[in-house]
Amino acid sequence: MNATLLAVALSLVSAGAYAAAAVAQSRLAGRTDPSTGVLRLLGRGAWWSAVGLNAAGALLHVAALNYGPLTLVQPLGALTLVVAVPLGARAAGRRVGRTEWRGTALTLLGLGALLLTAGGSAPHETLSLPEALGVGAATMAVVAGLGRPGARPGLRHAAASGITSGVASALTQTLTVAVTDHSGGPLFSWRLLTVALLVSAFAMGGLLLSQTAYRGGLGAPLAVVTLANPVAAAAIGLALLGERLQGGPVSLVLALLGTAAAVRGVVLLSRAQARNTDPAAPPEAPVPGGQVPSRVVIGSPRRADTAPPAGVPEPLPAHASG
């Protein structure tokens, strides 16, 4: 199996692991009494199953970054949302709605077009220490600008979350390529230590920013997070790591069309996610037998007056890895 196919395969399995983890977390939240504390939650096997699935998804994503360029691996993170739709619908006892099917089809069509244009060679270039520091400084400046007080904080925090997560993935690729390089260079250096610290900071920052972004609603922020992540990572790959689209001007047009289709598909899936999470929203399709379907896309049925466990945040919807 060549490097490109291996990167795609690892990304697909990673997306499945992230989606299954999101479903498990949401189902656990739906079955947990509001008075349950964090320590009791940590004592449940379902919680650790979700943790294990998230860890597996992260490791598979890191492995994919070692075999494929950022312009190939990062857009495939949108498949997490695609995979989570049927898994969540099945767990919630409802059918997948027409809007979700349309979003899934458009997302897959767009990602297919992007796969045809992405560079096929395994990554071999890495960020130098000045480049890594420059990327880190630029990212922090952008995040500071997006985090300033003003209108539509949810969307701005979502954009900041997607950017920091995408940058974390780009820096992770530098780590994986450098560590697996057999040129005889030092395994531990100031460059790798700095990059590792930046990866940790941006990964945690992306998680916290996404949690803040979802407070005012799910649909639009989820779409922004899902789309900003691969854009930020691909920008670093094209500008600093020598990645190129293959096929010339025709591939550029195909990539733009694929991006437009994927964006539309993610927006549709995000809107459906928000609608099915809203207790007041009507169901898209009835469930046989006269049962009332759950309003949750990823999760199990929950009473409208049930809050998440004390001290435990709402489970984050799955999004672009990294």
PDB file of C-alpha atoms in Angstrom, residues 13-151:
ATOM      1  CA  VAL A  13     -10.491   4.847  10.759  1.00  0.00           C
ATOM      2  CA  SER A  14      -9.576   7.908  12.837  1.00  0.00           C
ATOM      3  CA  ALA A  15     -12.813   9.635  11.828  1.00  0.00           C
ATOM      4  CA  GLY A  16     -14.777   6.529  12.784  1.00  0.00           C
ATOM      5  CA  ALA A  17     -13.102   6.407  16.202  1.00  0.00           C
ATOM      6  CA  TYR A  18     -13.801  10.091  16.877  1.00  0.00           C
ATOM      7  CA  ALA A  19     -17.443   9.697  15.799  1.00  0.00           C
ATOM      8  CA  ALA A  20     -17.961   6.626  17.998  1.00  0.00           C
ATOM      9  CA  ALA A  21     -16.402   8.495  20.923  1.00  0.00           C
ATOM     10  CA  ALA A  22     -18.789  11.423  20.431  1.00  0.00           C
ATOM     11  CA  VAL A  23     -21.783   9.088  20.410  1.00  0.00           C
ATOM     12  CA  ALA A  24     -20.551   7.289  23.534  1.00  0.00           C
ATOM     13  CA  GLN A  25     -19.955  10.555  25.414  1.00  0.00           C
ATOM     14  CA  SER A  26     -23.347  11.959  24.519  1.00  0.00           C
ATOM     15  CA  ARG A  27     -25.173   8.746  25.444  1.00  0.00           C
ATOM     16  CA  LEU A  28     -23.371   8.694  28.773  1.00  0.00           C
ATOM     17  CA  ALA A  29     -24.381  12.305  29.436  1.00  0.00           C
ATOM     18  CA  GLY A  30     -27.993  11.451  28.618  1.00  0.00           C
ATOM     19  CA  ARG A  31     -28.032   8.546  31.094  1.00  0.00           C
ATOM     20  CA  THR A  32     -26.225  10.354  33.914  1.00  0.00           C
ATOM     21  CA  ASP A  33     -28.101  11.942  36.792  1.00  0.00           C
ATOM     22  CA  PRO A  34     -27.425  15.696  37.149  1.00  0.00           C
ATOM     23  CA  SER A  35     -26.166  15.181  40.703  1.00  0.00           C
ATOM     24  CA  THR A  36     -23.443  12.768  39.604  1.00  0.00           C
ATOM     25  CA  GLY A  37     -19.988  14.172  40.306  1.00  0.00           C
ATOM     26  CA  VAL A  38     -16.842  13.913  38.252  1.00  0.00           C
ATOM     27  CA  LEU A  39     -15.294  11.151  40.380  1.00  0.00           C
ATOM     28  CA  ARG A  40     -18.304   8.861  39.930  1.00  0.00           C
ATOM     29  CA  LEU A  41     -18.273   9.560  36.215  1.00  0.00           C
ATOM     30  CA  LEU A  42     -14.619   8.542  36.040  1.00  0.00           C
ATOM     31  CA  GLY A  43     -15.571   5.245  37.629  1.00  0.00           C
ATOM     32  CA  ARG A  44     -17.812   4.246  34.712  1.00  0.00           C
ATOM     33  CA  GLY A  45     -16.606   1.974  31.956  1.00  0.00           C
ATOM     34  CA  ALA A  46     -18.548   3.906  29.305  1.00  0.00           C
ATOM     35  CA  TRP A  47     -16.549   7.040  30.083  1.00  0.00           C
ATOM     36  CA  TRP A  48     -13.233   5.252  29.693  1.00  0.00           C
ATOM     37  CA  SER A  49     -14.460   3.636  26.483  1.00  0.00           C
ATOM     38  CA  ALA A  50     -15.040   7.114  25.081  1.00  0.00           C
ATOM     39  CA  VAL A  51     -11.610   8.217  26.306  1.00  0.00           C
ATOM     40  CA  GLY A  52     -10.034   5.201  24.631  1.00  0.00           C
ATOM     41  CA  LEU A  53     -11.823   5.891  21.349  1.00  0.00           C
ATOM     42  CA  ASN A  54     -10.708   9.531  21.408  1.00  0.00           C
ATOM     43  CA  ALA A  55      -7.132   8.466  22.120  1.00  0.00           C
ATOM     44  CA  ALA A  56      -7.256   5.931  19.291  1.00  0.00           C
ATOM     45  CA  GLY A  57      -8.600   8.571  16.916  1.00  0.00           C
ATOM     46  CA  ALA A  58      -5.811  10.964  17.878  1.00  0.00           C
ATOM     47  CA  LEU A  59      -3.078   8.347  17.428  1.00  0.00           C
ATOM     48  CA  LEU A  60      -4.463   7.309  14.048  1.00  0.00           C
ATOM     49  CA  HIS A  61      -4.613  10.955  12.981  1.00  0.00           C
ATOM     50  CA  VAL A  62      -0.968  11.446  13.982  1.00  0.00           C
ATOM     51  CA  ALA A  63      -0.024   8.320  12.017  1.00  0.00           C
ATOM     52  CA  ALA A  64      -1.921   9.619   8.965  1.00  0.00           C
ATOM     53  CA  LEU A  65       0.029  12.889   9.170  1.00  0.00           C
ATOM     54  CA  ASN A  66       3.235  10.861   8.874  1.00  0.00           C
ATOM     55  CA  TYR A  67       2.144   9.339   5.553  1.00  0.00           C
ATOM     56  CA  GLY A  68       0.083  12.053   3.881  1.00  0.00           C
ATOM     57  CA  PRO A  69       0.324  15.817   3.333  1.00  0.00           C
ATOM     58  CA  LEU A  70      -1.777  18.250   5.327  1.00  0.00           C
ATOM     59  CA  THR A  71      -3.791  19.130   2.216  1.00  0.00           C
ATOM     60  CA  LEU A  72      -4.918  15.494   2.100  1.00  0.00           C
ATOM     61  CA  VAL A  73      -5.272  14.466   5.749  1.00  0.00           C
ATOM     62  CA  GLN A  74      -6.891  17.530   7.329  1.00  0.00           C
ATOM     63  CA  PRO A  75      -9.965  17.833   5.058  1.00  0.00           C
ATOM     64  CA  LEU A  76     -10.766  14.201   5.816  1.00  0.00           C
ATOM     65  CA  GLY A  77     -11.454  15.266   9.394  1.00  0.00           C
ATOM     66  CA  ALA A  78     -14.885  16.384   8.170  1.00  0.00           C
ATOM     67  CA  LEU A  79     -15.726  12.688   7.832  1.00  0.00           C
ATOM     68  CA  THR A  80     -16.084  12.565  11.610  1.00  0.00           C
ATOM     69  CA  LEU A  81     -19.288  14.564  11.319  1.00  0.00           C
ATOM     70  CA  VAL A  82     -20.438  12.396   8.398  1.00  0.00           C
ATOM     71  CA  VAL A  83     -19.852   9.141  10.302  1.00  0.00           C
ATOM     72  CA  ALA A  84     -21.435  10.500  13.483  1.00  0.00           C
ATOM     73  CA  VAL A  85     -24.755  11.215  11.746  1.00  0.00           C
ATOM     74  CA  PRO A  86     -25.879   7.586  11.159  1.00  0.00           C
ATOM     75  CA  LEU A  87     -24.267   6.394  14.404  1.00  0.00           C
ATOM     76  CA  GLY A  88     -26.007   9.085  16.423  1.00  0.00           C
ATOM     77  CA  ALA A  89     -29.329   8.580  14.666  1.00  0.00           C
ATOM     78  CA  ARG A  90     -29.228   4.858  15.380  1.00  0.00           C
ATOM     79  CA  ALA A  91     -28.297   5.438  19.016  1.00  0.00           C
ATOM     80  CA  ALA A  92     -31.119   7.987  19.385  1.00  0.00           C
ATOM     81  CA  GLY A  93     -33.709   5.682  17.784  1.00  0.00           C
ATOM     82  CA  ARG A  94     -34.552   7.865  14.799  1.00  0.00           C
ATOM     83  CA  ARG A  95     -34.038   7.960  11.057  1.00  0.00           C
ATOM     84  CA  VAL A  96     -31.440  10.015   9.251  1.00  0.00           C
ATOM     85  CA  GLY A  97     -33.239  13.056   7.803  1.00  0.00           C
ATOM     86  CA  ARG A  98     -33.167  14.235   4.206  1.00  0.00           C
ATOM     87  CA  THR A  99     -31.088  17.293   5.090  1.00  0.00           C
ATOM     88  CA  GLU A 100     -28.498  15.025   6.703  1.00  0.00           C
ATOM     89  CA  TRP A 101     -28.406  12.783   3.627  1.00  0.00           C
ATOM     90  CA  ARG A 102     -27.892  15.823   1.403  1.00  0.00           C
ATOM     91  CA  GLY A 103     -25.151  17.134   3.662  1.00  0.00           C
ATOM     92  CA  THR A 104     -23.454  13.746   3.724  1.00  0.00           C
ATOM     93  CA  ALA A 105     -23.571  13.391  -0.067  1.00  0.00           C
ATOM     94  CA  LEU A 106     -22.206  16.888  -0.693  1.00  0.00           C
ATOM     95  CA  THR A 107     -19.449  16.464   1.888  1.00  0.00           C
ATOM     96  CA  LEU A 108     -18.349  13.135   0.415  1.00  0.00           C
ATOM     97  CA  LEU A 109     -18.496  14.525  -3.117  1.00  0.00           C
ATOM     98  CA  GLY A 110     -16.411  17.539  -2.138  1.00  0.00           C
ATOM     99  CA  LEU A 111     -13.847  15.467  -0.245  1.00  0.00           C
ATOM    100  CA  GLY A 112     -13.581  13.105  -3.208  1.00  0.00           C
ATOM    101  CA  ALA A 113     -12.715  16.038  -5.460  1.00  0.00           C
ATOM    102  CA  LEU A 114     -10.114  17.263  -2.981  1.00  0.00           C
ATOM    103  CA  LEU A 115      -8.544  13.810  -2.811  1.00  0.00           C
ATOM    104  CA  LEU A 116      -7.991  13.889  -6.576  1.00  0.00           C
ATOM    105  CA  THR A 117      -6.090  17.163  -6.368  1.00  0.00           C
ATOM    106  CA  ALA A 118      -4.071  16.731  -3.156  1.00  0.00           C
ATOM    107  CA  GLY A 119      -0.380  15.961  -3.437  1.00  0.00           C
ATOM    108  CA  GLY A 120       0.278  12.249  -3.163  1.00  0.00           C
ATOM    109  CA  SER A 121       3.794  12.117  -1.742  1.00  0.00           C
ATOM    110  CA  ALA A 122       4.562  11.392   1.884  1.00  0.00           C
ATOM    111  CA  PRO A 123       5.636  14.477   3.842  1.00  0.00           C
ATOM    112  CA  HIS A 124       9.373  14.998   4.167  1.00  0.00           C
ATOM    113  CA  GLU A 125       9.786  18.704   4.939  1.00  0.00           C
ATOM    114  CA  THR A 126       9.435  20.054   8.468  1.00  0.00           C
ATOM    115  CA  LEU A 127       9.175  23.487  10.027  1.00  0.00           C
ATOM    116  CA  SER A 128      12.408  25.047  11.220  1.00  0.00           C
ATOM    117  CA  LEU A 129      12.551  26.583  14.682  1.00  0.00           C
ATOM    118  CA  PRO A 130      12.073  30.157  13.363  1.00  0.00           C
ATOM    119  CA  GLU A 131       9.168  28.990  11.192  1.00  0.00           C
ATOM    120  CA  ALA A 132       7.518  27.182  14.118  1.00  0.00           C
ATOM    121  CA  LEU A 133       7.915  30.233  16.341  1.00  0.00           C
ATOM    122  CA  GLY A 134       6.582  32.473  13.581  1.00  0.00           C
ATOM    123  CA  VAL A 135       3.547  30.219  13.070  1.00  0.00           C
ATOM    124  CA  GLY A 136       2.957  30.172  16.829  1.00  0.00           C
ATOM    125  CA  ALA A 137       3.187  33.955  17.149  1.00  0.00           C
ATOM    126  CA  ALA A 138       0.925  34.543  14.143  1.00  0.00           C
ATOM    127  CA  THR A 139      -1.642  32.077  15.486  1.00  0.00           C
ATOM    128  CA  MET A 140      -1.703  33.703  18.910  1.00  0.00           C
ATOM    129  CA  ALA A 141      -2.143  37.122  17.297  1.00  0.00           C
ATOM    130  CA  VAL A 142      -5.085  35.858  15.213  1.00  0.00           C
ATOM    131  CA  VAL A 143      -6.674  34.179  18.229  1.00  0.00           C
ATOM    132  CA  ALA A 144      -6.257  37.354  20.293  1.00  0.00           C
ATOM    133  CA  GLY A 145      -7.974  39.330  17.555  1.00  0.00           C
ATOM    134  CA  LEU A 146     -10.841  36.861  17.265  1.00  0.00           C
ATOM    135  CA  GLY A 147     -11.259  36.740  21.041  1.00  0.00           C
ATOM    136  CA  ARG A 148     -11.738  40.471  21.502  1.00  0.00           C
ATOM    137  CA  PRO A 149     -15.133  41.676  22.810  1.00  0.00           C
ATOM    138  CA  GLY A 150     -17.705  42.336  20.113  1.00  0.00           C
ATOM    139  CA  ALA A 151     -20.549  40.909  18.085  1.00  0.00           C
TER     140      ALA A 151
END
